[in-house]
mmCIF file of N, CA and C in Angstrom:
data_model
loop_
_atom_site.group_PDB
_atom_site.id
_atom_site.type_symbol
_atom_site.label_atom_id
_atom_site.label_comp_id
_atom_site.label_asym_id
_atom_site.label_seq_id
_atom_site.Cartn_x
_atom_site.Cartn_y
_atom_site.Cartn_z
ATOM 1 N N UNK A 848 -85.913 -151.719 -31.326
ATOM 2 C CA UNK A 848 -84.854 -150.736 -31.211
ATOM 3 C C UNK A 848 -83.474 -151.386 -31.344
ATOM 4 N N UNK A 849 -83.702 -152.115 -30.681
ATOM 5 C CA UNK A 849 -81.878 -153.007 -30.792
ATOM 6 C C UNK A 849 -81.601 -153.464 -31.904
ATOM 7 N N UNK A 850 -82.451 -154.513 -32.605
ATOM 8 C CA UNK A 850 -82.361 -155.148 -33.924
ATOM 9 C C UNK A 850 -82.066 -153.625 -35.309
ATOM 10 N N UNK A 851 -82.690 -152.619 -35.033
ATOM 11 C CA UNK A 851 -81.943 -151.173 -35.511
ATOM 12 C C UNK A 851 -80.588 -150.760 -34.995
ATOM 13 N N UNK A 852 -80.504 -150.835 -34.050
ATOM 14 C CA UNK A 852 -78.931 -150.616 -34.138
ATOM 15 C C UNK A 852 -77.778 -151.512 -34.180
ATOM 16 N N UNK A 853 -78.244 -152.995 -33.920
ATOM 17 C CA UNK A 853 -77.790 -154.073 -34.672
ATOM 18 C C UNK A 853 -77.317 -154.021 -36.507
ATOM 19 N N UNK A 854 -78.492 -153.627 -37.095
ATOM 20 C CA UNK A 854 -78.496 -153.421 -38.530
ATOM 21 C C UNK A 854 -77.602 -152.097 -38.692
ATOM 22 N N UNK A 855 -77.629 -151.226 -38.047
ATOM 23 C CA UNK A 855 -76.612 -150.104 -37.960
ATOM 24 C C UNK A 855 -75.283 -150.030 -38.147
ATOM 25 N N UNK A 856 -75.029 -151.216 -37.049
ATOM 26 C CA UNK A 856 -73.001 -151.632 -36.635
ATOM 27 C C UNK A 856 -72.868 -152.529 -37.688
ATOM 28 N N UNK A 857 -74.016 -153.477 -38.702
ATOM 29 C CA UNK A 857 -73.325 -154.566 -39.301
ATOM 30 C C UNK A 857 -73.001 -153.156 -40.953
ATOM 31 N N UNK A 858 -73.995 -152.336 -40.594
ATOM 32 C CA UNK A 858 -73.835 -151.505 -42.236
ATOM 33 C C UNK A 858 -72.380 -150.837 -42.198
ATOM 34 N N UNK A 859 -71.902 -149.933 -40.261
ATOM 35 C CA UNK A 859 -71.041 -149.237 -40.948
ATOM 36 C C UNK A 859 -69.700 -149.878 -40.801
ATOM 37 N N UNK A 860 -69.929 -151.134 -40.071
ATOM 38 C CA UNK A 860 -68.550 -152.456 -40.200
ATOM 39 C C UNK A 860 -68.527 -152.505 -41.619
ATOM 40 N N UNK A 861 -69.779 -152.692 -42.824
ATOM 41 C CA UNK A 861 -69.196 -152.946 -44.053
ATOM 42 C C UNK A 861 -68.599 -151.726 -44.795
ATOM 43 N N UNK A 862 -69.294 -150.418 -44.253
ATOM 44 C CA UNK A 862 -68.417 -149.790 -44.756
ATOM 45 C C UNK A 862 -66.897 -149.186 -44.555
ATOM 46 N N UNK A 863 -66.505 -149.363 -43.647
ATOM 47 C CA UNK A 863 -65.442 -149.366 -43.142
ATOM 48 C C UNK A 863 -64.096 -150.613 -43.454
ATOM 49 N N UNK A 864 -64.892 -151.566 -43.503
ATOM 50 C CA UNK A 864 -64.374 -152.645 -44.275
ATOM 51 C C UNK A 864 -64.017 -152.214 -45.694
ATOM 52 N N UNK A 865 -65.358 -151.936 -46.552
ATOM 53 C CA UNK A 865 -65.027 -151.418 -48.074
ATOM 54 C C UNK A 865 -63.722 -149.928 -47.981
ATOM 55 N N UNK A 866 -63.748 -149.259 -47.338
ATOM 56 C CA UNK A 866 -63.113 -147.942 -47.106
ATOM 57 C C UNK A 866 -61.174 -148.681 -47.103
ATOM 58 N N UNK A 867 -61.340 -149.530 -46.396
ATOM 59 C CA UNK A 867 -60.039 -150.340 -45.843
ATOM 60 C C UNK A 867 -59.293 -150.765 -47.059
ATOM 61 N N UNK A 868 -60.136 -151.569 -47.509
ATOM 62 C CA UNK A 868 -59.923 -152.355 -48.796
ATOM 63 C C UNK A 868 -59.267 -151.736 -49.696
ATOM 64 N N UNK A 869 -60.605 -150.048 -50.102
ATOM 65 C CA UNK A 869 -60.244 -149.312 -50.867
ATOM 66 C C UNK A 869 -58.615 -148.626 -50.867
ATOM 67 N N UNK A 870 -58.370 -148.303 -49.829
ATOM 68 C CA UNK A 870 -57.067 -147.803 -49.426
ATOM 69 C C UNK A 870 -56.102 -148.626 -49.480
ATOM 70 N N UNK A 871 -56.078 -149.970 -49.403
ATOM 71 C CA UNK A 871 -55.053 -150.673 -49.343
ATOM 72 C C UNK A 871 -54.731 -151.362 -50.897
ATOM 73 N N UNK A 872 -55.606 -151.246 -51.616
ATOM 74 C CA UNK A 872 -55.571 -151.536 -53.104
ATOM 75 C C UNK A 872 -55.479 -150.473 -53.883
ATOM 76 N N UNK A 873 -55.998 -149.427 -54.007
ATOM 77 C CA UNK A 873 -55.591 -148.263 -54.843
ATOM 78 C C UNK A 873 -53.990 -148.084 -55.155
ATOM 79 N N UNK A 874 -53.339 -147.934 -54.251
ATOM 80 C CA UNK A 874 -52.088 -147.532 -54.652
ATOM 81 C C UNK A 874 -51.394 -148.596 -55.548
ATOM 82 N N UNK A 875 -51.793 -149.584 -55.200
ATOM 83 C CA UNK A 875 -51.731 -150.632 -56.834
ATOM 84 C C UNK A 875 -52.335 -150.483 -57.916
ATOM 85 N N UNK A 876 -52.944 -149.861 -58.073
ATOM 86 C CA UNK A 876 -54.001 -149.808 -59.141
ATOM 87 C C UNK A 876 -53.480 -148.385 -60.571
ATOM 88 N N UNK A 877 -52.362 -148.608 -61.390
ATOM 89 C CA UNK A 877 -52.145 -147.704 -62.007
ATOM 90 C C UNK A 877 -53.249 -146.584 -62.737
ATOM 91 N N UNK A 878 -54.824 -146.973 -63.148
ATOM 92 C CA UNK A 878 -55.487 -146.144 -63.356
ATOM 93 C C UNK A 878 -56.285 -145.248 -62.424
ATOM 94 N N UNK A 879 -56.002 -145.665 -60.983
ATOM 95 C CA UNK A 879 -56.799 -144.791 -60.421
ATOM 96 C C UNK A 879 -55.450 -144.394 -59.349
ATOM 97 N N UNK A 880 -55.298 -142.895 -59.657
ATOM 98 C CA UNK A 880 -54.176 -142.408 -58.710
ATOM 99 C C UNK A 880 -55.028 -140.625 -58.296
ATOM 100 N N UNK A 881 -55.129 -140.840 -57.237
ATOM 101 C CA UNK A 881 -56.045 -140.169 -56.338
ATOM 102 C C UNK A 881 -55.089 -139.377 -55.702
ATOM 103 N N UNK A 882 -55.201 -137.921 -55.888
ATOM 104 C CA UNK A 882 -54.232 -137.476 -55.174
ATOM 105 C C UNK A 882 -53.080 -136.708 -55.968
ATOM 106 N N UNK A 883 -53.002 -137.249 -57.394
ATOM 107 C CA UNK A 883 -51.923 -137.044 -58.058
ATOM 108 C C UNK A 883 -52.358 -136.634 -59.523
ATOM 109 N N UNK A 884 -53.808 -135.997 -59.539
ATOM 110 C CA UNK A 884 -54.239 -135.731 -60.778
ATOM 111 C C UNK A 884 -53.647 -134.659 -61.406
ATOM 112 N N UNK A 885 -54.117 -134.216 -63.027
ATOM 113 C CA UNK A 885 -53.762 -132.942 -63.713
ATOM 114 C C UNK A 885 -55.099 -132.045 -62.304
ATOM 115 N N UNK A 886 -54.298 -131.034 -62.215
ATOM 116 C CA UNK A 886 -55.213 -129.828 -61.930
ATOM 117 C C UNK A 886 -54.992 -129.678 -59.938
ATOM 118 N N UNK A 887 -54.396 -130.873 -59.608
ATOM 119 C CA UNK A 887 -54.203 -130.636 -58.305
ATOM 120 C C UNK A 887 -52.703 -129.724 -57.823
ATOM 121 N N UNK A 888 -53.390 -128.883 -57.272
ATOM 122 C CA UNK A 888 -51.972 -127.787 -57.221
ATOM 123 C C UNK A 888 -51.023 -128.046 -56.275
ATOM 124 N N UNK A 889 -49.828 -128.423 -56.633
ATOM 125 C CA UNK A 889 -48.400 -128.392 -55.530
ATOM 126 C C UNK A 889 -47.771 -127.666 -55.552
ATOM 127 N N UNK A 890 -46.721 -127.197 -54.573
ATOM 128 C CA UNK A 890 -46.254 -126.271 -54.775
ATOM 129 C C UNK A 890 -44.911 -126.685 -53.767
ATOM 130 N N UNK A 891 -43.523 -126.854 -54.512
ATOM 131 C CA UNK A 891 -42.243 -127.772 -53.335
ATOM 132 C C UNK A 891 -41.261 -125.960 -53.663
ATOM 133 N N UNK A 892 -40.812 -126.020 -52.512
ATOM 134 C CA UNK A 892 -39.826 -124.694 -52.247
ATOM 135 C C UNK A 892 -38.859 -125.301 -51.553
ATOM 136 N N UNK A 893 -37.900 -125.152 -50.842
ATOM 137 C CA UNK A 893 -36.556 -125.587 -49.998
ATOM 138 C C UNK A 893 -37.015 -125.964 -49.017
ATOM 139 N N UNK A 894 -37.866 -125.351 -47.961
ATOM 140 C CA UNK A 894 -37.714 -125.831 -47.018
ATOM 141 C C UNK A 894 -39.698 -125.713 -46.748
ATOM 142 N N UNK A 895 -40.031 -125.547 -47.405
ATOM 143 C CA UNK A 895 -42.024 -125.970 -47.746
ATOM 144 C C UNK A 895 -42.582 -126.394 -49.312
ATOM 145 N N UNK A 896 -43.783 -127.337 -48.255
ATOM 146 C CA UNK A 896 -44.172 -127.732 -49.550
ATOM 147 C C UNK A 896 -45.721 -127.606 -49.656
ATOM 148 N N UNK A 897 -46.500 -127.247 -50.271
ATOM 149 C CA UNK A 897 -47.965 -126.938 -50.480
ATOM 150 C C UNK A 897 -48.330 -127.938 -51.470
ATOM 151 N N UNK A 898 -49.712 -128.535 -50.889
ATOM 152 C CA UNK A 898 -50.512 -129.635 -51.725
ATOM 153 C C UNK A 898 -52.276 -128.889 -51.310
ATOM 154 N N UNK A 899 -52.669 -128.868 -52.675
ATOM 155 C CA UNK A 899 -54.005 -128.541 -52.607
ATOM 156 C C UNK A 899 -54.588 -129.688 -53.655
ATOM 157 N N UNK A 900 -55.084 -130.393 -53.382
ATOM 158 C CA UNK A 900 -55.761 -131.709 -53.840
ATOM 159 C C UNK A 900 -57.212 -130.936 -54.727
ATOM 160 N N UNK A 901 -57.134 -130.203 -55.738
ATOM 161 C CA UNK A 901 -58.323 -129.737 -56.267
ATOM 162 C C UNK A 901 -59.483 -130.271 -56.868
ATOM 163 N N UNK A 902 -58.393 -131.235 -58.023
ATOM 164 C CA UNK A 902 -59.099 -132.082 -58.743
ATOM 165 C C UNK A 902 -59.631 -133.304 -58.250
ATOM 166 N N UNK A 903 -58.925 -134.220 -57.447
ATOM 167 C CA UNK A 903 -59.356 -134.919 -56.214
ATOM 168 C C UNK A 903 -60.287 -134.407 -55.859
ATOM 169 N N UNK A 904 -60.816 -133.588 -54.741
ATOM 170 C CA UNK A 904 -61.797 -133.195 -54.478
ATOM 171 C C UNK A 904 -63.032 -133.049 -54.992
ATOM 172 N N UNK A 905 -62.812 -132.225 -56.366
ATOM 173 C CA UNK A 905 -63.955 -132.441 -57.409
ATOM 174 C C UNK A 905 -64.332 -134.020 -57.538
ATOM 175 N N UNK A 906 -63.461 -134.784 -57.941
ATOM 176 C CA UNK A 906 -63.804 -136.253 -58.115
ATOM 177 C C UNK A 906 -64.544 -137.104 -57.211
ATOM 178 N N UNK A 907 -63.902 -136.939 -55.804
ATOM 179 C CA UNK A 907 -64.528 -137.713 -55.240
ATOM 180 C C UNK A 907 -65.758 -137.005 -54.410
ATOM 181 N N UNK A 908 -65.868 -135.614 -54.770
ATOM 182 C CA UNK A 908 -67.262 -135.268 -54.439
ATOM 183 C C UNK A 908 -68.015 -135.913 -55.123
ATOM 184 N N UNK A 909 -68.405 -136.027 -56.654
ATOM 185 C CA UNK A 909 -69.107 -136.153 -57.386
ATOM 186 C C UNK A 909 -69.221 -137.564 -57.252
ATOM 187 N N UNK A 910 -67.808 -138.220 -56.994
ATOM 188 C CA UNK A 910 -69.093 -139.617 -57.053
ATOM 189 C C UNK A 910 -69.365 -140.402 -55.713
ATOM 190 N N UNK A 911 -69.038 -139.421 -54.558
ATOM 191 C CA UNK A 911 -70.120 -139.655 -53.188
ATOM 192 C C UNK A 911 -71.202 -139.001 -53.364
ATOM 193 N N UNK A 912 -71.463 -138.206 -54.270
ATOM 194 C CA UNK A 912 -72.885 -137.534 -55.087
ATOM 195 C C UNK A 912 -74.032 -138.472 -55.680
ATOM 196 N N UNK A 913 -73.046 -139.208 -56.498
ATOM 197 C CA UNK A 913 -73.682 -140.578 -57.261
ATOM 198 C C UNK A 913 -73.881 -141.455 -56.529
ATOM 199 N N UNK A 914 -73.231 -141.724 -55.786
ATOM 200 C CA UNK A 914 -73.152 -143.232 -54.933
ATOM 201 C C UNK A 914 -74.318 -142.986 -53.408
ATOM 202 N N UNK A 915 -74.862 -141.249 -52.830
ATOM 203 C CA UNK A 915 -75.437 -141.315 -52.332
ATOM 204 C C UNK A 915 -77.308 -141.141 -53.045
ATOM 205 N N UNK A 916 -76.935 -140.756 -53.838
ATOM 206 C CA UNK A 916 -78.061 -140.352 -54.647
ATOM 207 C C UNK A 916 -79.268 -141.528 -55.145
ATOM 208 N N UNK A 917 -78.103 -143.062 -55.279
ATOM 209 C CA UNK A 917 -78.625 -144.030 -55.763
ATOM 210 C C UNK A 917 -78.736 -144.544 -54.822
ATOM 211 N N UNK A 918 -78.238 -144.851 -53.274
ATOM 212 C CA UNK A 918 -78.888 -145.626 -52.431
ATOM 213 C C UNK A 918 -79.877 -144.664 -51.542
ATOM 214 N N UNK A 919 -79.706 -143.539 -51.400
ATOM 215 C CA UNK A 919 -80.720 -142.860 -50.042
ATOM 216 C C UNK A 919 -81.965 -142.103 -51.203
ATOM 217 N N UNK A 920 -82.570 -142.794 -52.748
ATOM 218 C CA UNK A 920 -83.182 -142.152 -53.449
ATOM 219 C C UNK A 920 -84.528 -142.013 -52.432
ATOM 220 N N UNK A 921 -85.446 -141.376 -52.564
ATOM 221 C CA UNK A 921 -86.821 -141.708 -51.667
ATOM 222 C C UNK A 921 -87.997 -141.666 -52.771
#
């Protein structure tokens, strides 16, 4: 039982690690701008501003789609 939840904390330390990484390097990264695609709707007025992240969403559904699909296959 322990040696399972041992293997547990070292998986979601790496992912959390990778998650970290990811965030702190993207915004360098001129081809991948997340957040700021064609199709994501804003909307700036005087004193409000509306962000609906559409296309984002689509994106990174699909490839936590892919990315779960290929490790949890059975």
């Amino acid at each position: 039982m322990l040696p399972q939840i041992g293997k547990l904390f070292i998986v979601t330390g790496a992912i959390f690690l990778l998650f970290g990484l990811i965030l702190t390097f993207v915004p360098h990264l001129p081809f991948l701008r997340l957040g700021k695609l064609p199709g994501d709707i804003i909307i700036e007025r005087d004193n409000f501003s509306f962000y609906f992240p559409l296309t984002t969403s689509i994106v990174l559904s699909l490839l936590f789609t892919l990315i779960f699909a290929l490790f949890f296959r059975r």
